[in-house]
Tab-separated table of C-alpha atoms in Angstrom:
chain	number	residue	atom	x	y	z
V	395	MET	CA	-184.191	-94.726	-66.818
V	396	LYS	CA	-181.920	-98.030	-68.111
V	397	ALA	CA	-179.544	-95.970	-68.493
V	398	ILE	CA	-179.860	-93.789	-65.112
V	399	ARG	CA	-179.742	-97.057	-63.187
V	400	ILE	CA	-176.424	-97.918	-65.075
V	401	ILE	CA	-174.916	-94.461	-64.676
V	402	PHE	CA	-176.083	-94.161	-61.023
V	403	LYS	CA	-174.674	-97.201	-60.168
V	404	ARG	CA	-171.278	-96.430	-61.554
V	405	GLU	CA	-171.257	-93.090	-59.457
V	406	PHE	CA	-172.504	-94.377	-56.634
V	407	ALA	CA	-169.823	-97.003	-56.922
V	408	SER	CA	-166.873	-94.616	-57.524
V	409	TYR	CA	-167.799	-93.101	-54.061
V	410	PHE	CA	-166.210	-95.541	-52.386
V	411	ASN	CA	-163.510	-97.374	-54.985
V	412	THR	CA	-161.643	-93.852	-53.933
V	413	PRO	CA	-161.069	-91.994	-50.682
V	414	LEU	CA	-163.506	-89.669	-50.434
V	415	ALA	CA	-166.155	-91.830	-48.623
V	416	ALA	CA	-164.490	-92.211	-46.160
V	417	VAL	CA	-163.364	-89.206	-45.381
V	418	PHE	CA	-166.258	-87.119	-46.140
V	419	LEU	CA	-168.181	-89.733	-43.850
V	420	VAL	CA	-165.711	-89.634	-41.623
V	421	ILE	CA	-165.763	-85.478	-41.640
V	422	PHE	CA	-169.328	-85.619	-41.421
V	423	LEU	CA	-169.517	-87.718	-38.434
V	424	PHE	CA	-166.922	-86.133	-36.536
V	425	MET	CA	-169.118	-82.279	-37.935
V	426	CYS	CA	-172.228	-83.700	-36.697
V	427	GLY	CA	-170.808	-84.863	-32.959
V	428	ILE	CA	-169.139	-80.997	-32.257
V	429	PHE	CA	-172.419	-78.596	-33.376
V	430	THR	CA	-175.169	-81.391	-31.758
V	431	PHE	CA	-172.976	-82.535	-28.197
V	432	GLN	CA	-170.583	-79.019	-27.803
V	433	LEU	CA	-171.897	-76.458	-29.305
V	434	GLY	CA	-175.497	-77.441	-29.531
V	435	GLY	CA	-175.088	-78.786	-25.182
V	436	LEU	CA	-177.677	-81.867	-26.661
V	437	PHE	CA	-177.477	-82.769	-22.790
V	438	ASP	CA	-176.996	-79.002	-21.524
V	439	ARG	CA	-180.451	-78.793	-21.834
V	440	GLY	CA	-182.135	-81.026	-20.650
V	441	GLN	CA	-184.697	-81.581	-23.247
V	442	ALA	CA	-185.211	-85.271	-25.568
V	443	ASP	CA	-184.467	-83.945	-29.060
V	444	LEU	CA	-182.827	-83.996	-31.626
V	445	ARG	CA	-182.835	-79.678	-32.519
V	446	PRO	CA	-179.371	-78.239	-31.893
V	447	PHE	CA	-178.791	-81.465	-33.952
V	448	PHE	CA	-180.456	-80.584	-36.858
V	449	ASN	CA	-180.102	-77.072	-36.151
V	450	PHE	CA	-176.424	-76.585	-37.257
V	451	HIS	CA	-177.256	-79.035	-40.192
V	452	PRO	CA	-178.382	-75.754	-42.847
V	453	TRP	CA	-174.552	-74.744	-41.906
V	454	LEU	CA	-172.959	-78.004	-42.304
V	455	TYR	CA	-174.083	-78.922	-45.602
V	456	LEU	CA	-173.073	-75.139	-46.673
V	457	PHE	CA	-169.316	-76.603	-46.626
V	458	LEU	CA	-170.113	-80.398	-47.390
V	459	VAL	CA	-172.321	-80.654	-50.183
V	460	PRO	CA	-170.039	-78.170	-52.349
V	461	ALA	CA	-167.054	-80.491	-51.683
V	462	VAL	CA	-169.257	-83.438	-53.013
V	463	ALA	CA	-171.267	-81.937	-55.961
V	464	MET	CA	-167.947	-80.135	-56.761
V	465	ARG	CA	-166.835	-82.999	-58.806
V	466	LEU	CA	-169.516	-83.816	-60.325
V	467	TRP	CA	-169.188	-82.396	-63.492
V	468	ALA	CA	-166.346	-80.567	-63.147
V	469	GLU	CA	-164.059	-84.137	-62.920
V	470	GLU	CA	-165.200	-85.870	-66.055
V	471	ARG	CA	-164.640	-82.585	-68.058
V	472	ARG	CA	-161.260	-82.509	-66.500
V	473	LEU	CA	-160.477	-86.471	-66.808
V	474	GLY	CA	-161.681	-86.222	-70.370
V	475	THR	CA	-164.917	-88.916	-69.442
V	476	VAL	CA	-167.225	-86.060	-70.508
V	477	GLU	CA	-166.744	-86.352	-74.070
V	478	LEU	CA	-167.079	-90.676	-73.849
V	479	LEU	CA	-170.552	-89.884	-71.893
V	480	MET	CA	-171.774	-87.382	-73.781
V	481	THR	CA	-170.969	-89.009	-77.008
V	482	LEU	CA	-172.821	-92.652	-75.488
V	483	PRO	CA	-176.564	-92.954	-77.013
V	484	VAL	CA	-177.868	-91.350	-73.798
V	485	ASN	CA	-180.388	-88.924	-72.740
V	486	MET	CA	-178.777	-85.852	-71.057
V	487	ARG	CA	-182.140	-85.558	-68.746
V	488	ASP	CA	-180.272	-89.468	-68.313
V	489	LEU	CA	-176.842	-88.563	-67.231
V	490	VAL	CA	-178.284	-85.658	-65.026
V	491	LEU	CA	-180.136	-87.481	-63.069
V	492	GLY	CA	-177.891	-90.841	-62.662
V	493	LYS	CA	-174.903	-88.470	-61.786
V	494	PHE	CA	-177.398	-86.351	-59.079
V	495	LEU	CA	-179.002	-89.798	-57.547
V	496	ALA	CA	-175.926	-91.314	-57.362
V	497	ALA	CA	-174.331	-88.330	-54.754
V	498	TRP	CA	-177.993	-87.576	-53.459
V	499	ALA	CA	-176.987	-91.257	-52.490
V	500	PHE	CA	-174.219	-91.196	-50.908
V	501	LEU	CA	-175.418	-88.228	-48.966
V	502	ALA	CA	-178.372	-89.802	-47.404
V	503	VAL	CA	-175.750	-92.791	-46.463
V	504	ALA	CA	-174.360	-90.165	-44.248
V	505	LEU	CA	-177.248	-88.822	-42.893
V	506	ALA	CA	-178.195	-91.956	-42.181
V	507	MET	CA	-174.830	-92.920	-40.213
V	508	THR	CA	-175.848	-89.993	-38.034
V	509	PHE	CA	-178.428	-92.892	-36.653
V	510	PRO	CA	-176.680	-92.880	-33.590
V	511	ILE	CA	-177.884	-90.044	-31.635
V	512	TRP	CA	-180.724	-90.917	-32.317
V	513	LEU	CA	-180.269	-94.032	-30.579
V	514	THR	CA	-178.233	-91.645	-27.523
V	515	VAL	CA	-181.613	-89.906	-26.571
V	516	SER	CA	-184.272	-92.358	-27.027
V	517	TYR	CA	-182.384	-94.397	-24.523
V	518	LEU	CA	-181.261	-91.457	-22.248
V	519	GLY	CA	-185.478	-89.957	-22.804
V	520	ASN	CA	-188.435	-89.911	-24.759
V	521	PRO	CA	-188.404	-87.416	-27.909
V	522	ASP	CA	-191.133	-87.001	-30.792
V	523	HIS	CA	-190.182	-89.247	-32.914
V	524	GLY	CA	-191.720	-88.585	-35.687
V	525	VAL	CA	-190.173	-84.915	-35.116
V	526	ILE	CA	-187.025	-86.488	-36.055
V	527	ILE	CA	-188.126	-88.126	-39.068
V	528	THR	CA	-189.689	-84.583	-40.515
V	529	SER	CA	-186.381	-83.397	-39.720
V	530	TYR	CA	-184.298	-85.751	-41.034
V	531	LEU	CA	-186.633	-85.967	-44.180
V	532	GLY	CA	-186.185	-82.052	-44.264
V	533	SER	CA	-182.623	-82.710	-43.731
V	534	LEU	CA	-182.317	-84.734	-46.850
V	535	LEU	CA	-184.165	-82.182	-49.067
V	536	MET	CA	-182.093	-79.574	-48.288
V	537	ALA	CA	-179.593	-81.697	-49.061
V	538	GLY	CA	-181.164	-82.246	-52.307
V	539	ALA	CA	-181.550	-78.215	-53.620
V	540	PHE	CA	-177.605	-77.838	-52.433
V	541	LEU	CA	-176.813	-80.690	-53.944
V	542	ALA	CA	-178.630	-79.709	-57.271
V	543	ILE	CA	-177.019	-76.588	-57.373
V	544	GLY	CA	-173.624	-77.048	-57.263
V	545	SER	CA	-174.213	-80.220	-59.821
V	546	ALA	CA	-174.580	-77.974	-61.869
V	547	LEU	CA	-172.222	-75.261	-61.111
V	548	SER	CA	-169.781	-78.337	-61.748
V	549	ALA	CA	-171.739	-78.166	-64.657
V	550	LEU	CA	-169.895	-74.361	-65.510
V	551	THR	CA	-166.138	-75.032	-65.289
V	552	LYS	CA	-162.904	-78.274	-64.753
V	553	ASN	CA	-161.975	-76.668	-61.771
V	554	GLN	CA	-163.702	-77.551	-58.805
V	555	VAL	CA	-161.599	-75.139	-56.809
V	556	ILE	CA	-163.808	-72.942	-59.048
V	557	ALA	CA	-167.331	-75.241	-58.563
V	558	PHE	CA	-166.705	-75.784	-54.881
V	559	VAL	CA	-166.471	-71.334	-54.535
V	560	LEU	CA	-169.392	-71.073	-56.586
V	561	CYS	CA	-171.405	-73.169	-55.409
V	562	VAL	CA	-170.222	-72.564	-51.485
V	563	VAL	CA	-171.649	-68.735	-52.735
V	564	VAL	CA	-174.717	-69.526	-54.523
V	565	CYS	CA	-176.084	-71.729	-51.758
V	566	PHE	CA	-174.866	-69.348	-48.689
V	567	GLY	CA	-177.128	-66.834	-50.933
V	568	MET	CA	-180.149	-69.208	-50.447
V	569	LEU	CA	-179.278	-69.479	-47.280
V	570	PHE	CA	-178.910	-66.121	-46.068
V	571	SER	CA	-182.602	-65.010	-47.655
V	572	GLY	CA	-184.144	-66.578	-44.709
V	573	PHE	CA	-182.133	-64.814	-42.243
V	574	PRO	CA	-183.026	-62.647	-38.894
V	575	LEU	CA	-180.484	-60.408	-39.844
V	576	VAL	CA	-181.201	-59.989	-43.487
V	577	LEU	CA	-185.742	-59.617	-42.907
V	578	ASP	CA	-184.616	-57.281	-39.550
V	579	PHE	CA	-182.564	-54.850	-42.285
V	580	PHE	CA	-186.090	-54.500	-44.823
V	581	GLY	CA	-188.571	-55.187	-42.298
V	582	GLY	CA	-187.843	-50.522	-41.604
V	583	TRP	CA	-188.960	-50.257	-44.325
V	584	LEU	CA	-190.350	-53.016	-46.956
V	585	PRO	CA	-194.043	-54.276	-46.766
V	586	ALA	CA	-194.058	-57.300	-45.172
V	587	PHE	CA	-195.535	-59.266	-47.744
V	588	ALA	CA	-192.464	-58.227	-50.115
V	589	ILE	CA	-190.175	-59.550	-46.727
V	590	GLU	CA	-192.217	-62.789	-46.271
V	591	ALA	CA	-191.188	-63.167	-50.014
V	592	ILE	CA	-187.479	-62.754	-49.135
V	593	ALA	CA	-187.985	-65.467	-46.775
V	594	SER	CA	-189.704	-67.975	-48.523
V	595	LEU	CA	-186.715	-68.053	-50.888
V	596	SER	CA	-184.251	-68.844	-48.288
V	597	PHE	CA	-184.121	-72.294	-46.903
V	598	LEU	CA	-183.825	-71.741	-43.896
V	599	THR	CA	-187.445	-70.866	-43.223
V	600	HIS	CA	-188.472	-74.214	-44.999
V	601	TYR	CA	-186.337	-76.449	-43.029
V	602	GLU	CA	-186.630	-74.643	-40.175
V	603	ALA	CA	-191.253	-75.714	-40.902
V	604	LEU	CA	-189.889	-79.544	-41.331
V	605	SER	CA	-187.793	-79.515	-39.179
V	606	LYS	CA	-190.309	-78.571	-36.359
V	607	GLY	CA	-192.401	-81.552	-37.056
V	608	VAL	CA	-195.054	-80.427	-39.770
V	609	ILE	CA	-194.936	-81.690	-43.061
V	610	ASP	CA	-196.212	-78.870	-45.256
V	611	LEU	CA	-196.859	-79.981	-48.561
V	612	ARG	CA	-195.554	-76.368	-49.801
V	613	ASP	CA	-192.188	-77.833	-48.000
V	614	VAL	CA	-191.245	-80.367	-49.693
V	615	LEU	CA	-192.195	-78.010	-53.088
V	616	TYR	CA	-189.997	-75.769	-52.130
V	617	PHE	CA	-186.881	-78.335	-52.530
V	618	ALA	CA	-188.734	-80.592	-54.491
V	619	LEU	CA	-188.873	-77.500	-57.409
V	620	VAL	CA	-185.639	-76.304	-56.467
V	621	THR	CA	-183.159	-79.036	-57.891
V	622	GLY	CA	-185.397	-80.143	-60.550
V	623	VAL	CA	-184.412	-76.089	-61.527
V	624	PHE	CA	-181.614	-76.282	-61.048
V	625	LEU	CA	-181.531	-80.016	-62.175
V	626	TYR	CA	-183.129	-78.336	-65.616
V	627	ILE	CA	-180.165	-75.015	-65.600
V	628	ASN	CA	-177.376	-78.056	-64.538
V	629	ALA	CA	-178.590	-79.535	-68.465
V	630	LEU	CA	-178.166	-76.519	-70.125
V	631	ILE	CA	-175.401	-75.891	-69.392
V	632	LEU	CA	-174.115	-78.350	-70.780
V	633	ASP	CA	-175.729	-78.584	-73.740
V	634	TRP	CA	-174.631	-75.164	-74.023
V	635	LYS	CA	-171.546	-75.847	-73.371
V	636	LYS	CA	-172.311	-78.258	-77.012
V	637	ALA	CA	-172.799	-75.101	-78.983
V	638	ALA	CA	-170.725	-72.750	-77.419
Q	1023	MET	CA	-172.016	-98.863	-101.897
Q	1024	SER	CA	-173.664	-96.369	-98.475
Q	1025	ASN	CA	-171.756	-93.551	-96.613
Q	1026	ASN	CA	-171.243	-94.042	-92.964
Q	1027	LEU	CA	-169.981	-91.438	-92.609
Q	1028	LYS	CA	-172.123	-88.718	-94.317
Q	1029	ALA	CA	-170.880	-85.112	-93.094
Q	1030	LEU	CA	-170.774	-81.781	-95.606
Q	1031	GLY	CA	-170.334	-78.041	-94.672
Q	1032	LEU	CA	-168.895	-78.182	-91.031
Q	1033	ARG	CA	-168.298	-74.993	-89.373
Q	1034	LYS	CA	-167.372	-74.197	-86.165
Q	1035	SER	CA	-165.839	-70.739	-84.487
Q	1036	PHE	CA	-164.483	-70.473	-81.307
Q	1037	GLY	CA	-164.061	-66.817	-80.432
Q	1038	ASP	CA	-162.453	-65.732	-82.845
Q	1039	ILE	CA	-161.072	-68.847	-84.604
Q	1040	ARG	CA	-161.713	-70.784	-86.702
Q	1041	ALA	CA	-161.640	-74.782	-85.597
Q	1042	VAL	CA	-163.641	-76.536	-88.653
Q	1043	ASP	CA	-164.113	-73.986	-92.120
Q	1044	GLY	CA	-166.887	-76.399	-94.358
Q	1045	VAL	CA	-165.249	-79.475	-94.130
Q	1046	ASP	CA	-167.117	-82.123	-96.077
Q	1047	LEU	CA	-166.220	-85.864	-94.951
Q	1048	VAL	CA	-167.834	-88.336	-96.755
Q	1049	VAL	CA	-166.611	-92.253	-95.915
Q	1050	PRO	CA	-167.911	-94.463	-97.529
Q	1051	ALA	CA	-167.907	-98.276	-95.770
Q	1052	GLY	CA	-165.506	-100.469	-95.695
Q	1053	GLN	CA	-162.522	-97.642	-96.008
Q	1054	VAL	CA	-160.256	-96.764	-93.669
Q	1055	LEU	CA	-159.859	-92.989	-94.227
Q	1056	GLY	CA	-156.031	-91.021	-92.137
Q	1057	PHE	CA	-157.003	-88.111	-91.196
Q	1058	LEU	CA	-154.692	-85.293	-90.648
Q	1059	GLY	CA	-152.832	-81.906	-90.341
Q	1060	PRO	CA	-150.420	-79.876	-87.738
Q	1061	ASN	CA	-150.976	-79.788	-84.324
Q	1062	GLY	CA	-154.728	-77.194	-84.268
Q	1063	ALA	CA	-155.343	-78.327	-87.315
Q	1064	GLY	CA	-158.751	-79.087	-86.451
Q	1065	LYS	CA	-158.926	-82.189	-86.871
Q	1066	SER	CA	-159.976	-83.348	-82.967
Q	1067	THR	CA	-163.002	-80.478	-83.502
Q	1068	THR	CA	-163.240	-81.728	-87.020
Q	1069	MET	CA	-163.646	-85.599	-84.444
Q	1070	LYS	CA	-165.461	-83.504	-81.954
Q	1071	LEU	CA	-168.451	-82.498	-84.501
Q	1072	VAL	CA	-168.976	-86.487	-86.267
Q	1073	THR	CA	-169.782	-88.164	-82.529
Q	1074	GLY	CA	-172.135	-85.156	-81.241
Q	1075	PHE	CA	-169.757	-84.033	-78.545
Q	1076	LEU	CA	-169.377	-81.321	-79.687
Q	1077	GLU	CA	-172.661	-79.427	-82.211
Q	1078	PRO	CA	-171.014	-77.632	-85.138
Q	1079	ASP	CA	-172.289	-73.001	-85.705
Q	1080	ALA	CA	-173.192	-75.065	-89.208
Q	1081	GLY	CA	-173.411	-78.715	-91.715
Q	1082	SER	CA	-174.730	-81.245	-91.455
Q	1083	VAL	CA	-173.574	-84.763	-90.321
Q	1084	GLU	CA	-174.599	-87.960	-90.841
Q	1085	ILE	CA	-174.395	-91.488	-89.599
Q	1086	CYS	CA	-175.355	-94.885	-91.588
Q	1087	GLY	CA	-178.279	-92.725	-92.627
Q	1088	ASP	CA	-178.837	-91.232	-88.891
Q	1089	ASP	CA	-178.596	-87.452	-88.922
Q	1090	LEU	CA	-177.164	-87.472	-85.454
Q	1091	LEU	CA	-179.074	-83.685	-85.032
Q	1092	ALA	CA	-182.267	-85.150	-85.051
Q	1093	LYS	CA	-181.900	-88.315	-84.546
Q	1094	PRO	CA	-179.118	-88.167	-81.757
Q	1095	LEU	CA	-179.222	-90.782	-79.974
Q	1096	ALA	CA	-179.772	-93.490	-83.248
Q	1097	ALA	CA	-176.886	-92.005	-84.638
Q	1098	LYS	CA	-174.884	-91.695	-81.504
Q	1099	ARG	CA	-175.725	-96.073	-81.695
Q	1100	HIS	CA	-173.541	-96.189	-85.118
Q	1101	ILE	CA	-170.198	-94.863	-83.853
Q	1102	GLY	CA	-167.110	-96.273	-81.578
Q	1103	TYR	CA	-164.444	-92.850	-80.594
Q	1104	LEU	CA	-162.127	-93.083	-79.241
Q	1105	PRO	CA	-160.919	-89.917	-77.899
Q	1106	GLU	CA	-158.264	-87.708	-77.815
Q	1107	GLY	CA	-155.880	-89.128	-75.057
Q	1108	ALA	CA	-158.410	-91.756	-74.404
Q	1109	PRO	CA	-159.765	-91.278	-71.323
Q	1110	ALA	CA	-161.233	-93.564	-69.265
Q	1111	TYR	CA	-162.058	-93.254	-66.092
Q	1112	PRO	CA	-159.014	-93.886	-63.263
Q	1113	ASP	CA	-160.720	-94.864	-60.699
Q	1114	MET	CA	-162.027	-98.486	-62.166
Q	1115	THR	CA	-161.154	-101.580	-63.245
Q	1116	VAL	CA	-160.844	-102.469	-66.021
Q	1117	MET	CA	-163.736	-105.872	-66.233
Q	1118	GLU	CA	-165.279	-102.802	-64.392
Q	1119	TYR	CA	-164.793	-99.936	-66.658
Q	1120	LEU	CA	-165.835	-102.025	-69.709
Q	1121	SER	CA	-169.470	-103.699	-68.113
Q	1122	PHE	CA	-170.578	-100.326	-67.431
Q	1123	LEU	CA	-170.030	-98.889	-71.228
Q	1124	ALA	CA	-171.045	-102.416	-72.079
Q	1125	SER	CA	-174.554	-101.962	-69.901
Q	1126	ILE	CA	-174.815	-98.382	-70.739
Q	1127	ARG	CA	-174.885	-99.662	-74.697
Q	1128	GLU	CA	-177.296	-101.342	-73.810
Q	1129	LEU	CA	-175.590	-104.716	-74.127
Q	1130	THR	CA	-177.299	-107.867	-72.099
Q	1131	GLY	CA	-177.278	-111.300	-71.071
Q	1132	ALA	CA	-175.069	-113.472	-73.301
Q	1133	THR	CA	-173.980	-110.398	-75.719
Q	1134	HIS	CA	-172.842	-108.775	-73.110
Q	1135	LYS	CA	-171.059	-110.820	-71.751
Q	1136	SER	CA	-169.305	-111.753	-75.720
Q	1137	ALA	CA	-169.402	-108.298	-75.801
Q	1138	LEU	CA	-166.396	-107.906	-73.509
Q	1139	GLU	CA	-164.203	-111.634	-74.004
Q	1140	ARG	CA	-164.138	-110.076	-78.341
Q	1141	GLY	CA	-162.664	-106.328	-76.373
Q	1142	PHE	CA	-160.217	-108.109	-74.102
Q	1143	SER	CA	-158.966	-111.015	-76.432
Q	1144	LEU	CA	-158.945	-108.437	-79.116
Q	1145	LEU	CA	-156.932	-105.637	-78.003
Q	1146	HIS	CA	-154.706	-108.057	-75.578
Q	1147	LEU	CA	-156.472	-107.029	-71.955
Q	1148	GLU	CA	-156.576	-110.196	-70.335
Q	1149	PRO	CA	-153.540	-109.299	-68.048
Q	1150	VAL	CA	-154.844	-106.645	-66.852
Q	1151	ALA	CA	-158.790	-107.399	-66.415
Q	1152	HIS	CA	-158.805	-107.145	-62.729
Q	1153	GLN	CA	-156.379	-103.841	-62.746
Q	1154	THR	CA	-157.606	-99.888	-61.950
Q	1155	ILE	CA	-156.834	-97.910	-65.093
Q	1156	GLU	CA	-154.924	-95.929	-63.519
Q	1157	THR	CA	-152.468	-97.869	-62.655
Q	1158	LEU	CA	-152.308	-98.935	-65.934
Q	1159	SER	CA	-149.333	-98.256	-68.863
Q	1160	LYS	CA	-150.258	-95.829	-72.019
Q	1161	GLY	CA	-149.903	-98.167	-73.877
Q	1162	PHE	CA	-152.715	-100.790	-72.312
Q	1163	LYS	CA	-154.429	-97.402	-71.474
Q	1164	ARG	CA	-154.947	-96.540	-75.154
Q	1165	ARG	CA	-155.436	-100.446	-75.572
Q	1166	VAL	CA	-158.523	-100.218	-73.002
Q	1167	GLY	CA	-160.312	-97.168	-75.026
Q	1168	LEU	CA	-160.001	-98.906	-78.631
Q	1169	ALA	CA	-161.643	-101.904	-76.929
Q	1170	ALA	CA	-164.110	-100.026	-75.138
Q	1171	ALA	CA	-165.101	-97.947	-78.836
Q	1172	LEU	CA	-165.307	-101.549	-80.102
Q	1173	LEU	CA	-167.536	-103.706	-77.781
Q	1174	HIS	CA	-171.418	-103.455	-79.521
Q	1175	ASP	CA	-169.247	-103.905	-83.134
Q	1176	PRO	CA	-170.316	-100.230	-84.868
Q	1177	PRO	CA	-170.100	-100.103	-87.796
Q	1178	LEU	CA	-168.059	-96.560	-87.496
Q	1179	LEU	CA	-165.178	-96.473	-85.105
Q	1180	ILE	CA	-163.298	-92.823	-85.083
Q	1181	LEU	CA	-160.084	-93.225	-83.978
Q	1182	ASP	CA	-159.006	-90.009	-82.283
Q	1183	GLU	CA	-154.770	-90.731	-82.666
Q	1184	PRO	CA	-155.881	-94.266	-81.207
Q	1185	THR	CA	-151.183	-95.486	-81.933
Q	1186	ASP	CA	-150.247	-92.191	-79.194
Q	1187	GLY	CA	-147.928	-93.561	-76.896
Q	1188	LEU	CA	-147.734	-96.671	-78.159
Q	1189	ASP	CA	-144.184	-98.889	-78.730
Q	1190	PRO	CA	-143.410	-100.073	-81.959
Q	1191	ASN	CA	-144.706	-103.769	-81.847
Q	1192	GLN	CA	-148.795	-102.044	-79.400
Q	1193	LYS	CA	-148.455	-99.512	-82.582
Q	1194	HIS	CA	-147.630	-102.539	-85.342
Q	1195	GLU	CA	-150.475	-105.037	-83.798
Q	1196	VAL	CA	-152.966	-101.736	-83.731
Q	1197	ARG	CA	-152.767	-101.328	-87.033
Q	1198	MET	CA	-153.319	-104.122	-88.769
Q	1199	LEU	CA	-156.111	-105.047	-86.390
Q	1200	ILE	CA	-157.365	-101.868	-87.430
Q	1201	ARG	CA	-157.099	-103.199	-91.026
Q	1202	GLU	CA	-158.558	-106.195	-89.801
Q	1203	LEU	CA	-161.467	-104.024	-89.346
Q	1204	GLY	CA	-161.820	-101.925	-91.563
Q	1205	GLN	CA	-162.690	-104.128	-94.387
Q	1206	LYS	CA	-165.685	-104.178	-92.178
Q	1207	LYS	CA	-165.948	-101.169	-91.053
Q	1208	THR	CA	-165.139	-97.480	-92.418
Q	1209	ILE	CA	-163.075	-95.966	-89.152
Q	1210	VAL	CA	-162.079	-92.360	-89.592
Q	1211	LEU	CA	-158.415	-92.078	-87.393
Q	1212	SER	CA	-156.822	-89.209	-86.635
Q	1213	THR	CA	-152.580	-89.751	-86.854
Q	1214	HIS	CA	-149.508	-87.529	-87.036
Q	1215	ILE	CA	-147.716	-90.163	-87.722
Q	1216	LEU	CA	-147.769	-90.394	-92.100
Q	1217	GLU	CA	-146.057	-93.482	-92.587
Q	1218	GLU	CA	-149.245	-95.036	-90.474
Q	1219	VAL	CA	-151.699	-93.677	-93.474
Q	1220	GLU	CA	-149.402	-95.620	-96.168
Q	1221	ALA	CA	-149.873	-98.632	-93.767
Q	1222	VAL	CA	-153.124	-98.868	-93.067
Q	1223	CYS	CA	-155.293	-95.779	-95.521
Q	1224	ASP	CA	-157.823	-96.441	-98.273
Q	1225	ARG	CA	-157.554	-92.678	-98.731
Q	1226	ALA	CA	-156.227	-90.195	-97.000
Q	1227	VAL	CA	-157.246	-86.182	-96.053
Q	1228	ILE	CA	-155.554	-83.724	-94.510
Q	1229	ILE	CA	-156.674	-80.279	-93.230
Q	1230	ASN	CA	-155.956	-77.200	-92.676
Q	1231	ARG	CA	-156.190	-74.022	-90.327
Q	1232	GLY	CA	-160.631	-76.099	-90.396
Q	1233	ARG	CA	-160.052	-76.835	-94.386
Q	1234	VAL	CA	-159.535	-79.331	-96.189
Q	1235	GLU	CA	-156.554	-79.488	-98.449
Q	1236	PHE	CA	-156.296	-83.128	-99.783
Q	1237	ASP	CA	-158.528	-85.275	-100.069
Q	1238	GLY	CA	-156.683	-88.761	-101.981
Q	1239	THR	CA	-155.357	-91.817	-101.637
Q	1240	PRO	CA	-152.193	-92.269	-99.956
Q	1241	GLN	CA	-150.324	-93.081	-103.701
Q	1242	GLN	CA	-151.599	-89.433	-105.087
Q	1243	LEU	CA	-150.861	-88.609	-101.338
Q	1244	ASP	CA	-146.846	-89.937	-102.762
Q	1245	ALA	CA	-146.981	-88.500	-106.387
Q	1246	LYS	CA	-147.091	-85.296	-105.058
Q	1247	ALA	CA	-143.444	-85.178	-104.657
Q	1248	PRO	CA	-141.173	-84.144	-107.009
Q	1249	ALA	CA	-139.330	-87.141	-108.255
Q	1250	ASP	CA	-135.879	-86.080	-106.616
Q	1251	VAL	CA	-137.042	-86.395	-103.615
Q	1252	THR	CA	-136.435	-89.758	-102.432
Q	1253	SER	CA	-137.377	-91.036	-98.732
Q	1254	ASN	CA	-140.085	-88.776	-96.289
Q	1255	ARG	CA	-141.803	-88.241	-99.146
Q	1256	LEU	CA	-145.324	-88.523	-97.304
Q	1257	GLU	CA	-143.193	-85.872	-94.953
Q	1258	TRP	CA	-142.740	-83.720	-97.915
Q	1259	VAL	CA	-145.699	-83.227	-98.832
Q	1260	PHE	CA	-147.175	-83.112	-96.173
Q	1261	ARG	CA	-144.752	-79.738	-95.725
Q	1262	ASP	CA	-145.782	-78.551	-98.907
Q	1263	ILE	CA	-149.160	-78.130	-97.698
Q	1264	THR	CA	-148.927	-77.268	-94.537
Q	1265	SER	CA	-146.388	-74.995	-93.953
Q	1266	THR	CA	-147.488	-71.172	-93.602
Q	1267	ASP	CA	-145.128	-68.703	-95.259
Q	1268	LEU	CA	-143.409	-67.811	-92.661
Q	1269	GLN	CA	-142.432	-71.621	-92.185
Q	1270	MET	CA	-141.584	-72.633	-95.600
Q	1271	GLN	CA	-138.939	-68.571	-96.275
Q	1272	GLY	CA	-137.330	-70.323	-92.811
Q	1273	GLY	CA	-136.383	-72.849	-94.874
Q	1274	LEU	CA	-138.460	-75.705	-93.423
Q	1275	LYS	CA	-138.866	-77.058	-96.576
């Protein structure tokens, strides 16, 4: 546990030691603003809620989370510091978790910095704060699942661009399987339970449930499970690279 | 005398290439072993195998009595490792970096502080303590890597080209340091520089195409050269052992 904390501290600080944090936060917040106010038409809707804001999160994360995740292991491999990390007396589990948690905490910081949008809505109307809180929770869980996928794929290569592209593609698949377009396509000929199974694999389905203000344990478990499975795969990939 | 490093029958292939093909390295405490060989001979791969970065296809590694595969954490605690090229996090300052490594090596409180002080003074890093590693010269980077390997005062040091990129003064200093540390510790260092072997090593191992071709003292190595070779005698022997037939025909010898 102690090793996780030390790795976490180093990783988390590394975001702020480089321009990465500043660039990422500015772009993230700028995009949030555009999506919410321009595309989402928050003001025009005349409703005091944050649905336009949260509806865009999956699509925002699709590109921004891989940008954070791609460096997690690919960068270590490129710098050669992976050799240093893996020869330290530290468990693989602690290395993977420490790095993942630092990146997740960084995304949480970015998400927390969107609070002025919440304040705006609260000032203009009387939103349901419970719904907003569960939406934030859903958004954070979804970011974690995206990130775990990215972390695992980043362990495959020392090329960050490859890691980024792989991550976007896999995350897109995870999102798209719940998209009406896909479900309608299957809807014509697959039985209902099969459609439900495909939809239930999607981030969108579970995220939408949470962003409607319903905390269903199954949705939370789903994201936790996806995150856990991909972090486990991450460790397996690192082990496999050692023996390859 | 106990053996701080006992690697037997190491084998490692990458695809069709046999990088390490049955290497034994048994090194007792207090010995400085120079690990020689042409580029691509398997030096770095062997070092990666004995530090646990790579897993061997076959063979065993024991560090101070702890099996590296069965008890990796215990075994890794005994090792100080300087990987090839002395990698380090470029965005961290020297102080932050060494402090991070000391913490993860479970050094706390006064031991943490004294380990850092020792590292800084042994490698003369005080002037760059608060500089980020990316701004350092190659020589300083290498010294940071050495300090990192020494922090926890390990009984076994594995140093992959420790003097590469240093100027002659720094080379001399690092050699003195290695000789001094070698009185108590086991040191395995790889190098291209044959004079280094004469200067600091008790034992030389030459590896070529993944196999050990020579194992003996630097004096024994020297004795293999014919009497009429008067200068660069070690180099002559090195070429004799490691040149391919093609190169020999080409008159390299």
